[in-house]
mmCIF file with all atom_site columns, C-alpha atoms in Angstrom:
data_model
loop_
_atom_site.group_PDB
_atom_site.id
_atom_site.type_symbol
_atom_site.label_atom_id
_atom_site.label_alt_id
_atom_site.label_comp_id
_atom_site.label_asym_id
_atom_site.label_entity_id
_atom_site.label_seq_id
_atom_site.pdbx_PDB_ins_code
_atom_site.Cartn_x
_atom_site.Cartn_y
_atom_site.Cartn_z
_atom_site.occupancy
_atom_site.B_iso_or_equiv
_atom_site.pdbx_formal_charge
_atom_site.auth_seq_id
_atom_site.auth_comp_id
_atom_site.auth_asym_id
_atom_site.auth_atom_id
_atom_site.pdbx_PDB_model_num
ATOM 1  C CA . MET K 1 1  ? 0.070   0.168  0.119   1.00 0.00 ? 1  MET K CA 1
ATOM 2  C CA . THR K 1 2  ? 1.458   3.138  -0.788  1.00 0.00 ? 2  THR K CA 1
ATOM 3  C CA . LEU K 1 3  ? 0.058   7.008  0.573   1.00 0.00 ? 3  LEU K CA 1
ATOM 4  C CA . GLU K 1 4  ? -0.409  9.356  -1.347  1.00 0.00 ? 4  GLU K CA 1
ATOM 5  C CA . THR K 1 5  ? 1.182   12.592 -1.130  1.00 0.00 ? 5  THR K CA 1
ATOM 6  C CA . HIS K 1 6  ? -0.838  15.883 0.043   1.00 0.00 ? 6  HIS K CA 1
ATOM 7  C CA . GLY K 1 7  ? -0.479  17.439 -3.890  1.00 0.00 ? 7  GLY K CA 1
ATOM 8  C CA . GLU K 1 8  ? -1.850  13.991 -5.110  1.00 0.00 ? 8  GLU K CA 1
ATOM 9  C CA . HIS K 1 9  ? -4.541  14.200 -2.687  1.00 0.00 ? 9  HIS K CA 1
ATOM 10 C CA . ASN K 1 10 ? -4.992  17.658 -3.529  1.00 0.00 ? 10 ASN K CA 1
ATOM 11 C CA . GLU K 1 11 ? -5.586  17.369 -6.955  1.00 0.00 ? 11 GLU K CA 1
ATOM 12 C CA . ARG K 1 12 ? -7.855  13.837 -7.338  1.00 0.00 ? 12 ARG K CA 1
ATOM 13 C CA . THR K 1 13 ? -10.171 15.819 -4.556  1.00 0.00 ? 13 THR K CA 1
ATOM 14 C CA . ALA K 1 14 ? -10.072 18.537 -7.393  1.00 0.00 ? 14 ALA K CA 1
ATOM 15 C CA . LYS K 1 15 ? -10.573 16.422 -10.323 1.00 0.00 ? 15 LYS K CA 1
ATOM 16 C CA . LEU K 1 16 ? -13.404 15.141 -8.137  1.00 0.00 ? 16 LEU K CA 1
ATOM 17 C CA . ALA K 1 17 ? -15.451 18.136 -7.389  1.00 0.00 ? 17 ALA K CA 1
ATOM 18 C CA . ALA K 1 18 ? -15.159 19.130 -11.145 1.00 0.00 ? 18 ALA K CA 1
ATOM 19 C CA . GLU K 1 19 ? -16.501 15.821 -12.371 1.00 0.00 ? 19 GLU K CA 1
ATOM 20 C CA . GLN K 1 20 ? -19.183 16.580 -10.050 1.00 0.00 ? 20 GLN K CA 1
ATOM 21 C CA . ALA K 1 21 ? -19.761 20.428 -10.816 1.00 0.00 ? 21 ALA K CA 1
ATOM 22 C CA . ASP K 1 22 ? -20.260 19.521 -14.629 1.00 0.00 ? 22 ASP K CA 1
ATOM 23 C CA . GLY K 1 23 ? -22.602 16.724 -14.073 1.00 0.00 ? 23 GLY K CA 1
ATOM 24 C CA . THR K 1 24 ? -19.456 13.846 -15.245 1.00 0.00 ? 24 THR K CA 1
ATOM 25 C CA . LEU K 1 25 ? -19.165 12.036 -12.145 1.00 0.00 ? 25 LEU K CA 1
ATOM 26 C CA . GLU K 1 26 ? -19.973 8.612  -12.116 1.00 0.00 ? 26 GLU K CA 1
ATOM 27 C CA . VAL K 1 27 ? -21.350 6.415  -9.113  1.00 0.00 ? 27 VAL K CA 1
ATOM 28 C CA . PRO K 1 28 ? -19.795 2.941  -9.463  1.00 0.00 ? 28 PRO K CA 1
ATOM 29 C CA . GLY K 1 29 ? -22.332 0.117  -9.079  1.00 0.00 ? 29 GLY K CA 1
ATOM 30 C CA . ARG K 1 30 ? -25.424 2.256  -9.923  1.00 0.00 ? 30 ARG K CA 1
ATOM 31 C CA . PHE K 1 31 ? -27.747 1.005  -12.472 1.00 0.00 ? 31 PHE K CA 1
ATOM 32 C CA . ILE K 1 32 ? -27.773 4.392  -13.911 1.00 0.00 ? 32 ILE K CA 1
ATOM 33 C CA . PRO K 1 33 ? -24.391 5.593  -13.125 1.00 0.00 ? 33 PRO K CA 1
ATOM 34 C CA . SER K 1 34 ? -24.821 9.286  -14.348 1.00 0.00 ? 34 SER K CA 1
ATOM 35 C CA . PRO K 1 35 ? -26.205 11.628 -12.347 1.00 0.00 ? 35 PRO K CA 1
ATOM 36 C CA . THR K 1 36 ? -27.385 14.095 -14.833 1.00 0.00 ? 36 THR K CA 1
ATOM 37 C CA . THR K 1 37 ? -29.184 10.942 -16.980 1.00 0.00 ? 37 THR K CA 1
ATOM 38 C CA . ARG K 1 38 ? -30.627 9.842  -13.918 1.00 0.00 ? 38 ARG K CA 1
ATOM 39 C CA . ARG K 1 39 ? -32.274 13.353 -12.918 1.00 0.00 ? 39 ARG K CA 1
ATOM 40 C CA . TRP K 1 40 ? -33.366 13.627 -16.533 1.00 0.00 ? 40 TRP K CA 1
ATOM 41 C CA . LEU K 1 41 ? -35.224 10.222 -16.345 1.00 0.00 ? 41 LEU K CA 1
ATOM 42 C CA . TYR K 1 42 ? -36.902 10.976 -12.728 1.00 0.00 ? 42 TYR K CA 1
ATOM 43 C CA . ALA K 1 43 ? -38.002 14.523 -14.023 1.00 0.00 ? 43 ALA K CA 1
ATOM 44 C CA . VAL K 1 44 ? -39.641 12.389 -17.222 1.00 0.00 ? 44 VAL K CA 1
ATOM 45 C CA . ALA K 1 45 ? -40.913 9.562  -14.994 1.00 0.00 ? 45 ALA K CA 1
ATOM 46 C CA . VAL K 1 46 ? -42.513 12.946 -12.346 1.00 0.00 ? 46 VAL K CA 1
ATOM 47 C CA . ALA K 1 47 ? -44.156 14.609 -15.759 1.00 0.00 ? 47 ALA K CA 1
ATOM 48 C CA . VAL K 1 48 ? -45.329 11.455 -17.743 1.00 0.00 ? 48 VAL K CA 1
ATOM 49 C CA . VAL K 1 49 ? -47.153 9.530  -14.377 1.00 0.00 ? 49 VAL K CA 1
ATOM 50 C CA . PRO K 1 50 ? -49.752 12.434 -13.734 1.00 0.00 ? 50 PRO K CA 1
ATOM 51 C CA . LEU K 1 51 ? -50.540 12.586 -17.873 1.00 0.00 ? 51 LEU K CA 1
ATOM 52 C CA . LEU K 1 52 ? -51.281 9.126  -17.478 1.00 0.00 ? 52 LEU K CA 1
ATOM 53 C CA . VAL K 1 53 ? -53.367 9.644  -14.408 1.00 0.00 ? 53 VAL K CA 1
ATOM 54 C CA . THR K 1 54 ? -55.169 12.186 -15.969 1.00 0.00 ? 54 THR K CA 1
ATOM 55 C CA . LEU K 1 55 ? -55.909 10.137 -18.931 1.00 0.00 ? 55 LEU K CA 1
ATOM 56 C CA . GLY K 1 56 ? -57.333 7.732  -16.859 1.00 0.00 ? 56 GLY K CA 1
ATOM 57 C CA . ALA K 1 57 ? -54.497 4.519  -18.146 1.00 0.00 ? 57 ALA K CA 1
ATOM 58 C CA . VAL K 1 58 ? -53.582 4.488  -14.439 1.00 0.00 ? 58 VAL K CA 1
ATOM 59 C CA . THR K 1 59 ? -54.669 5.013  -11.149 1.00 0.00 ? 59 THR K CA 1
ATOM 60 C CA . PRO K 1 60 ? -53.766 7.573  -8.896  1.00 0.00 ? 60 PRO K CA 1
ATOM 61 C CA . ASP K 1 61 ? -52.917 4.395  -6.071  1.00 0.00 ? 61 ASP K CA 1
ATOM 62 C CA . VAL K 1 62 ? -50.602 2.973  -9.544  1.00 0.00 ? 62 VAL K CA 1
ATOM 63 C CA . ALA K 1 63 ? -49.050 5.871  -10.132 1.00 0.00 ? 63 ALA K CA 1
ATOM 64 C CA . GLY K 1 64 ? -47.766 6.393  -6.449  1.00 0.00 ? 64 GLY K CA 1
ATOM 65 C CA . HIS K 1 65 ? -46.081 3.147  -6.529  1.00 0.00 ? 65 HIS K CA 1
ATOM 66 C CA . VAL K 1 66 ? -44.458 3.725  -10.168 1.00 0.00 ? 66 VAL K CA 1
ATOM 67 C CA . LEU K 1 67 ? -43.007 7.446  -9.098  1.00 0.00 ? 67 LEU K CA 1
ATOM 68 C CA . THR K 1 68 ? -41.881 5.569  -5.656  1.00 0.00 ? 68 THR K CA 1
ATOM 69 C CA . ILE K 1 69 ? -40.352 2.754  -8.019  1.00 0.00 ? 69 ILE K CA 1
ATOM 70 C CA . ALA K 1 70 ? -38.543 5.683  -10.448 1.00 0.00 ? 70 ALA K CA 1
ATOM 71 C CA . GLY K 1 71 ? -37.399 6.978  -7.168  1.00 0.00 ? 71 GLY K CA 1
ATOM 72 C CA . ALA K 1 72 ? -35.752 4.091  -6.208  1.00 0.00 ? 72 ALA K CA 1
ATOM 73 C CA . VAL K 1 73 ? -34.071 3.093  -9.549  1.00 0.00 ? 73 VAL K CA 1
ATOM 74 C CA . PHE K 1 74 ? -32.609 6.189  -9.793  1.00 0.00 ? 74 PHE K CA 1
ATOM 75 C CA . GLY K 1 75 ? -31.399 6.690  -6.580  1.00 0.00 ? 75 GLY K CA 1
ATOM 76 C CA . LEU K 1 76 ? -33.664 9.805  -5.851  1.00 0.00 ? 76 LEU K CA 1
ATOM 77 C CA . ALA K 1 77 ? -36.129 9.613  -3.159  1.00 0.00 ? 77 ALA K CA 1
ATOM 78 C CA . VAL K 1 78 ? -37.848 12.730 -2.697  1.00 0.00 ? 78 VAL K CA 1
ATOM 79 C CA . PRO K 1 79 ? -38.502 14.802 -5.706  1.00 0.00 ? 79 PRO K CA 1
ATOM 80 C CA . ALA K 1 80 ? -37.393 18.105 -4.377  1.00 0.00 ? 80 ALA K CA 1
ATOM 81 C CA . LEU K 1 81 ? -34.712 16.478 -2.831  1.00 0.00 ? 81 LEU K CA 1
ATOM 82 C CA . ALA K 1 82 ? -33.768 15.303 -6.534  1.00 0.00 ? 82 ALA K CA 1
ATOM 83 C CA . VAL K 1 83 ? -33.441 18.154 -7.639  1.00 0.00 ? 83 VAL K CA 1
ATOM 84 C CA . ALA K 1 84 ? -31.298 19.720 -5.274  1.00 0.00 ? 84 ALA K CA 1
ATOM 85 C CA . ASN K 1 85 ? -28.758 17.283 -4.261  1.00 0.00 ? 85 ASN K CA 1
ATOM 86 C CA . THR K 1 86 ? -28.076 16.228 -8.008  1.00 0.00 ? 86 THR K CA 1
ATOM 87 C CA . PRO K 1 87 ? -25.161 17.840 -9.882  1.00 0.00 ? 87 PRO K CA 1
ATOM 88 C CA . LYS K 1 88 ? -26.039 20.078 -12.680 1.00 0.00 ? 88 LYS K CA 1
#
C-alpha cells in the first residue's frame, strides 16, 4: 500500500469536485451511473405519470407506486431533494 502525497490528494479531490460540478461524475455500482441522466429520467417520470393518471391509463394509487419505484431505481427518494442534491 502506498500513501498519496498531499499534492496528489488535492489533485484527486479537485478532479472529483470538477466532475461533480459539471455532472460527469459517475457513481460506480449504480444502474444508471450518470447523475445528469438519472435527474433527466426522473423528471420525465414525474411529468409522464400524472399525465397517465389524467388519461385514465393508471390509477392514482398505481401512479404513487410507479414514482416510488422510479425514485428507487434512479437513486432519488423525494422529488424536491432530487433536483436540489444532484449535480447540475
